[in-house]
PDB file of C-alpha atoms in Angstrom:
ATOM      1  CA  UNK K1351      23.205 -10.947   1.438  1.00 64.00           C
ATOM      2  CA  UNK K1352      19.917 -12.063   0.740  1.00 76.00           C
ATOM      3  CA  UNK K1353      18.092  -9.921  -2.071  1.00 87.00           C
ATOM      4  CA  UNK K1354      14.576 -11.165  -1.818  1.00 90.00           C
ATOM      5  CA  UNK K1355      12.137 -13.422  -0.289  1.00 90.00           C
ATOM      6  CA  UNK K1356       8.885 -14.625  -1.320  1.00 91.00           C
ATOM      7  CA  UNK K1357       6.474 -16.654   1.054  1.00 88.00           C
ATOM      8  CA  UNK K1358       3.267 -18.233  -1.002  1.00 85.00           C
ATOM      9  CA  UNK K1359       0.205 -20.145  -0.338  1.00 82.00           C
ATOM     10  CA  UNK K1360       0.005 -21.416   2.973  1.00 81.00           C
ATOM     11  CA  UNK K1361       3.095 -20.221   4.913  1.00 85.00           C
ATOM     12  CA  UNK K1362       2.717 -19.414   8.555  1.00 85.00           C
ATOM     13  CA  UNK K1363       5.370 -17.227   9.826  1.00 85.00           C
ATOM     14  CA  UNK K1364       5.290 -15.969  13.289  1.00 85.00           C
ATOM     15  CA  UNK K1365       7.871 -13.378  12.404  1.00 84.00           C
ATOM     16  CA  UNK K1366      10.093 -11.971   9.757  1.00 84.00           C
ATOM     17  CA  UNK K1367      13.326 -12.361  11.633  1.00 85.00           C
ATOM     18  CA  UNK K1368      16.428 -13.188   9.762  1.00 85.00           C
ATOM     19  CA  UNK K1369      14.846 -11.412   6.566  1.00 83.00           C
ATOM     20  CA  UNK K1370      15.903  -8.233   7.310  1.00 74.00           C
ATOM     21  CA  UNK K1371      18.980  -7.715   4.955  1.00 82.00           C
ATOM     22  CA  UNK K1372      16.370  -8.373   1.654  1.00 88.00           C
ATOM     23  CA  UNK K1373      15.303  -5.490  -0.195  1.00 90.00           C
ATOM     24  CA  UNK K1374      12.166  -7.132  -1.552  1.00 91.00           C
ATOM     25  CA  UNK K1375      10.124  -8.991   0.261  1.00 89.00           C
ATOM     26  CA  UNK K1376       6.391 -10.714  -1.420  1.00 89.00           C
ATOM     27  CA  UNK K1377       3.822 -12.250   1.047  1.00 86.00           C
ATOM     28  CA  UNK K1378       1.212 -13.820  -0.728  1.00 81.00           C
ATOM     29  CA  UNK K1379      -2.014 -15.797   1.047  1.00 78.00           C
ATOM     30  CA  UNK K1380       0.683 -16.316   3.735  1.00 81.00           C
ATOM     31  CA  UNK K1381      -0.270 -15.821   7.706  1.00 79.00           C
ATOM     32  CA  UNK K1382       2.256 -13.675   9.320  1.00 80.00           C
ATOM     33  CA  UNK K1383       1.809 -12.992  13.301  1.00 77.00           C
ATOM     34  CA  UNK K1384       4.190 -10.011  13.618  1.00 78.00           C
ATOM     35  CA  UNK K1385       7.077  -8.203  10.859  1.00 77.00           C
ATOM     36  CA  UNK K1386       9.044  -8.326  14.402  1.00 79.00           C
ATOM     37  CA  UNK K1387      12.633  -8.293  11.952  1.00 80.00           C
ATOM     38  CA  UNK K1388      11.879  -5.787   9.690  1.00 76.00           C
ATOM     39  CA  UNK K1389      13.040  -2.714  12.084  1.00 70.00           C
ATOM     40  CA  UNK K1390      15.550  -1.510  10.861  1.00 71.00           C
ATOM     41  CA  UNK K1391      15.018  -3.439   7.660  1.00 75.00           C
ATOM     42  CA  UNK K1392      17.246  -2.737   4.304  1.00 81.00           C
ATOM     43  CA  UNK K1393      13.848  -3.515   2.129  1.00 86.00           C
ATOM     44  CA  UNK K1394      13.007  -0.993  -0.307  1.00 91.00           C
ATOM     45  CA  UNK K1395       9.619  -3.032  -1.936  1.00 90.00           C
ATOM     46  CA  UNK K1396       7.419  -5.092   0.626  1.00 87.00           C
ATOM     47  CA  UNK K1397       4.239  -6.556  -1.176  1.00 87.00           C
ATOM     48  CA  UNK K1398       1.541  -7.868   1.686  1.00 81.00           C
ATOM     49  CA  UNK K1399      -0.614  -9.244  -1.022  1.00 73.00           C
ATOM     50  CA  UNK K1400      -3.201 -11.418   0.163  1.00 66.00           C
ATOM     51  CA  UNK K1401      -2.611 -12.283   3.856  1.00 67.00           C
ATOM     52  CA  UNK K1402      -4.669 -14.629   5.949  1.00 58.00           C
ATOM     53  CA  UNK K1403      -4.487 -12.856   9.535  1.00 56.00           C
ATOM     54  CA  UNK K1404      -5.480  -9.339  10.071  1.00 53.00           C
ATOM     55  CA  UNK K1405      -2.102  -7.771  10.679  1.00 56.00           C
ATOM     56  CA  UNK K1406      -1.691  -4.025   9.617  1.00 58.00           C
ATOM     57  CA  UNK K1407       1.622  -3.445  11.672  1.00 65.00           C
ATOM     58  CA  UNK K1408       1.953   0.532  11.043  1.00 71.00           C
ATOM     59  CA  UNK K1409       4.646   1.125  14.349  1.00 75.00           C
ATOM     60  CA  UNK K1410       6.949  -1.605  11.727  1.00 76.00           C
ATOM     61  CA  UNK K1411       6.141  -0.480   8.348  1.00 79.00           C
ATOM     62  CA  UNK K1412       7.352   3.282   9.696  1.00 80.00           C
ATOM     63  CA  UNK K1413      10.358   2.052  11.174  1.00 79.00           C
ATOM     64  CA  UNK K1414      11.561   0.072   7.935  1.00 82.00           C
ATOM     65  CA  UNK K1415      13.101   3.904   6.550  1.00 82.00           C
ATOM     66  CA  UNK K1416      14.419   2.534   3.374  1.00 87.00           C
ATOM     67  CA  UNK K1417      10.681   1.042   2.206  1.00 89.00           C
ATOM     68  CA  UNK K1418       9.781   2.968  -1.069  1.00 94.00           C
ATOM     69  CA  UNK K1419       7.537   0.532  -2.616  1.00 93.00           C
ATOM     70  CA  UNK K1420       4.097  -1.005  -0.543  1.00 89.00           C
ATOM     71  CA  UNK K1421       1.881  -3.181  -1.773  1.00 87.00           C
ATOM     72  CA  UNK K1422      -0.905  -3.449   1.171  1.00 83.00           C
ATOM     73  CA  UNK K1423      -3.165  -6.342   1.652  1.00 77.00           C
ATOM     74  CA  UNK K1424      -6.522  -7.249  -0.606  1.00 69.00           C
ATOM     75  CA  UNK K1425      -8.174  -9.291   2.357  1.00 63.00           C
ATOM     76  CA  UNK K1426     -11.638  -7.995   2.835  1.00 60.00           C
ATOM     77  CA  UNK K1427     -11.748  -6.138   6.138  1.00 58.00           C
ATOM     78  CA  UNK K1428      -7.924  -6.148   6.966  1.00 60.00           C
ATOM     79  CA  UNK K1429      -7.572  -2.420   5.295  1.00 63.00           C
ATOM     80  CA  UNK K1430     -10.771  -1.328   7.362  1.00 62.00           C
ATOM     81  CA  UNK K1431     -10.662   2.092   8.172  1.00 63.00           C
ATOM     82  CA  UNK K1432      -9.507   1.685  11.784  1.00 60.00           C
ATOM     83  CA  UNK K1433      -6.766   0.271  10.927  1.00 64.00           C
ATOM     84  CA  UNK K1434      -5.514   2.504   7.912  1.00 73.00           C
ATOM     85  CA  UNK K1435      -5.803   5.613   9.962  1.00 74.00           C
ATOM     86  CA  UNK K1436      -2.181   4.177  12.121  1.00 77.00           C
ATOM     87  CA  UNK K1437      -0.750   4.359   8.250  1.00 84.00           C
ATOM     88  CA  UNK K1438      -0.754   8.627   8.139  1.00 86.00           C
ATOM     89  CA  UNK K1439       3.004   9.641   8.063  1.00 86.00           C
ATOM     90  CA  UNK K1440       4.910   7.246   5.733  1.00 88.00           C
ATOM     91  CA  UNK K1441       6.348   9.998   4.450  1.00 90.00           C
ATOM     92  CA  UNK K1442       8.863   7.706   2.268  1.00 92.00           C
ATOM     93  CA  UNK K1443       7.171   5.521   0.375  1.00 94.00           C
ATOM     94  CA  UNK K1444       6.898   6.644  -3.037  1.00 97.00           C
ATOM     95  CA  UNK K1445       4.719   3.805  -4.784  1.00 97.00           C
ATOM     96  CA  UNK K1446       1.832   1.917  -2.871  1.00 95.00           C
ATOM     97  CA  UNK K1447      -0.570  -0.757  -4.108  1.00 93.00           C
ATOM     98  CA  UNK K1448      -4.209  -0.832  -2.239  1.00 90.00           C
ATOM     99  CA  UNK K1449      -6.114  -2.723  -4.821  1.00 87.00           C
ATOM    100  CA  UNK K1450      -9.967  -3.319  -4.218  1.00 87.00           C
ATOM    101  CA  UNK K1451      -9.360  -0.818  -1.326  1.00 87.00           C
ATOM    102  CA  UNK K1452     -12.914   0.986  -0.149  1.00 88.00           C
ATOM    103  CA  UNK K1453     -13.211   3.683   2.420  1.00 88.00           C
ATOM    104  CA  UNK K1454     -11.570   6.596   3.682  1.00 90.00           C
ATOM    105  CA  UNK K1455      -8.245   7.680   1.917  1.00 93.00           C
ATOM    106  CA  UNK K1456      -7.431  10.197   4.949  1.00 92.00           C
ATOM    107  CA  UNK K1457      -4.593   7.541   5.686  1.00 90.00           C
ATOM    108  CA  UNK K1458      -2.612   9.067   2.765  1.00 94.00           C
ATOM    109  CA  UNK K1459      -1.767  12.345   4.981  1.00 92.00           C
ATOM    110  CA  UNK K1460       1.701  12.856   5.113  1.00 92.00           C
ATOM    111  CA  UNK K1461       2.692  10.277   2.713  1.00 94.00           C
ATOM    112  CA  UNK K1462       4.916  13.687   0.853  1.00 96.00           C
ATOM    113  CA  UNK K1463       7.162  11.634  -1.354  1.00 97.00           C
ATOM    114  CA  UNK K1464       3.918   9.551  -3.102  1.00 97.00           C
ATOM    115  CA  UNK K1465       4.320   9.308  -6.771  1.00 98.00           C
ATOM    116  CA  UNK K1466       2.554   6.010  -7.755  1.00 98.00           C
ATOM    117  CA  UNK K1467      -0.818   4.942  -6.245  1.00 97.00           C
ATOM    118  CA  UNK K1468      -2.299   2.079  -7.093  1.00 96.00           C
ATOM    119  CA  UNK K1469      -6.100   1.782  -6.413  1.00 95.00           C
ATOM    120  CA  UNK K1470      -7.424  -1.256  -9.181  1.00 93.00           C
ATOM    121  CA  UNK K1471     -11.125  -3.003  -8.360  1.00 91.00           C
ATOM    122  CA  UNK K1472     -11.575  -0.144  -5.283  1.00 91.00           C
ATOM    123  CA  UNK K1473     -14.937   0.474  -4.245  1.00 89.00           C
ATOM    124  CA  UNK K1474     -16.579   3.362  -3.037  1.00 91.00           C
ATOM    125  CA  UNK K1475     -13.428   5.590  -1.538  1.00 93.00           C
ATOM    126  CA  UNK K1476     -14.035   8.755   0.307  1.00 93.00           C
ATOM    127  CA  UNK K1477     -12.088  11.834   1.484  1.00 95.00           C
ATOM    128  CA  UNK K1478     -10.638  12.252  -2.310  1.00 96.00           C
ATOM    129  CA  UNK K1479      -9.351  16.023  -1.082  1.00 96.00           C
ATOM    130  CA  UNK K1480      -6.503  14.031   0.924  1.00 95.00           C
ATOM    131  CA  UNK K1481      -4.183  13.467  -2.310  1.00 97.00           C
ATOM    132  CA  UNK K1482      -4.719  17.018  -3.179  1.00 97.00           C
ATOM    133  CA  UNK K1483      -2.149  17.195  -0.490  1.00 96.00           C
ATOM    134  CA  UNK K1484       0.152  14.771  -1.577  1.00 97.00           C
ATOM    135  CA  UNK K1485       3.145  17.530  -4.290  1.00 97.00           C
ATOM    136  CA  UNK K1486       4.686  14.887  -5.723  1.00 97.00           C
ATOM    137  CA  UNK K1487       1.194  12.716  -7.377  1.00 98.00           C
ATOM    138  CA  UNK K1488       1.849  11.436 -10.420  1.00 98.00           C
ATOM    139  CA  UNK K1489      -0.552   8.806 -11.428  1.00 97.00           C
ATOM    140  CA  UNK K1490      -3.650   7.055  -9.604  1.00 98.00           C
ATOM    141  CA  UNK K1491      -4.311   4.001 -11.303  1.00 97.00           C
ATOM    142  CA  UNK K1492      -8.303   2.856 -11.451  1.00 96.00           C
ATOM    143  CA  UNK K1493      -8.949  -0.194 -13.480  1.00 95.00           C
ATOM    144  CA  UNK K1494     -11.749  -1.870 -12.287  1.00 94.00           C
ATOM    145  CA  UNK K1495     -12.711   1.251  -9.780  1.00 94.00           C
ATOM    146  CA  UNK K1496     -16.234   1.688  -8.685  1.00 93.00           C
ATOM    147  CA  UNK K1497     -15.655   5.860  -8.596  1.00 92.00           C
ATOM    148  CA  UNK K1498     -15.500   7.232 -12.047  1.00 93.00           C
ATOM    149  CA  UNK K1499     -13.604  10.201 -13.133  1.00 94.00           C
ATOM    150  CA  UNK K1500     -15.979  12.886 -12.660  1.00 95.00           C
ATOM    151  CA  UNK K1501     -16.478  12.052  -8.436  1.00 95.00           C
ATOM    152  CA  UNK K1502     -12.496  12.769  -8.428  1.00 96.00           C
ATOM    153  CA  UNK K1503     -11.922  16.379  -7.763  1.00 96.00           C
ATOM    154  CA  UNK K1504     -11.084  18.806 -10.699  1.00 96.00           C
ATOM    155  CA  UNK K1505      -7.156  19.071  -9.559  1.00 96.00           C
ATOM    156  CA  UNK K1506      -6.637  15.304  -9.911  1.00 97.00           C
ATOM    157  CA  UNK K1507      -8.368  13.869 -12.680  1.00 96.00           C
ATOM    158  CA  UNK K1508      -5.478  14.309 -15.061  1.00 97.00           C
ATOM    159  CA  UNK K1509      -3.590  12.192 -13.144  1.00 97.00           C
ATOM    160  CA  UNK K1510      -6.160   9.259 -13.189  1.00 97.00           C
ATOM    161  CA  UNK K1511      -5.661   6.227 -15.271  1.00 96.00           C
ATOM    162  CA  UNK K1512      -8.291   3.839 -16.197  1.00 94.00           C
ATOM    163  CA  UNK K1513      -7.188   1.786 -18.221  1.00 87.00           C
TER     164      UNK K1513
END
């Protein structure tokens, strides 16, 4: 069975069929027109890096129900808030990556099993109050952030790392 794929620089992919059986899958500055193949999908990590379409496929990201790790995309306006909103309800995933993310964090509802979140060179972020709602919070990392500690509410900054 095939443990992981990586697609770099330049790949076009219309779909992800046949990658199914990995459990890691990497994207990076690759196009991809649909993760048609990925439901059901035995990947636990998939890292969307820096992708070169605007695809934000929530419907197959919340069928794939053994994804634990998520690394969503960097490319300017592919995150925008429209988009992010279909994300609410990946209960699952317990470690996500939105670096140089700006905007609303409302998204995060119902993501109940999120330990590790990932938010390096973000901007200005709004609707903090949504990972007071998140029991299982461990650690937002902030390297690079544009918010500093004291716009994060009282309940979460010990979980904030800057560094």
């Amino acid at each position: 069975a095939l443990e992981s794929f990586s697609a770099w620089h330049g790949t076009s992919l219309a779909d992800l069929r046949g990658l199914g059986g990995a459990a890691e899958l990497t994207f990076y500055s690759t196009e991809i027109r649909s993760l048609d193949g990925l439901q059901p999908s035995a990947a636990t990590e998939l890292h969307l890096g820096h992708l070169t379409g605007q695809l934000v496929d929530a419907p197959a990201l919340k069928a794939m129900s053994a994804l634990r790790t998520l690394t969503l995309p960097t490319t300017p306006g592919v995150l925008a808030d429209p988009a992010r909103a279909g994300l609410q309800g990946l209960a699952r995933i317990e470690k996500l990556a939105a670096q140089g993310l700006s905007g609303s964090l409302s998204f995060l509802a119902g993501w109940s099993e999120l330990r590790e979140l990932d938010l390096q060179k973000s901007g200005a972020l709004t609707d903090l109050e949504a990972l007071l709602h998140l029991p299982k919070l461990e650690t937002v990392r902030l390297r690079g952030a544009q918010l500093k500690r004291e716009a994060w509410p009282e309940a979460l900054r010990s979980k904030l790392q800057y560094r």
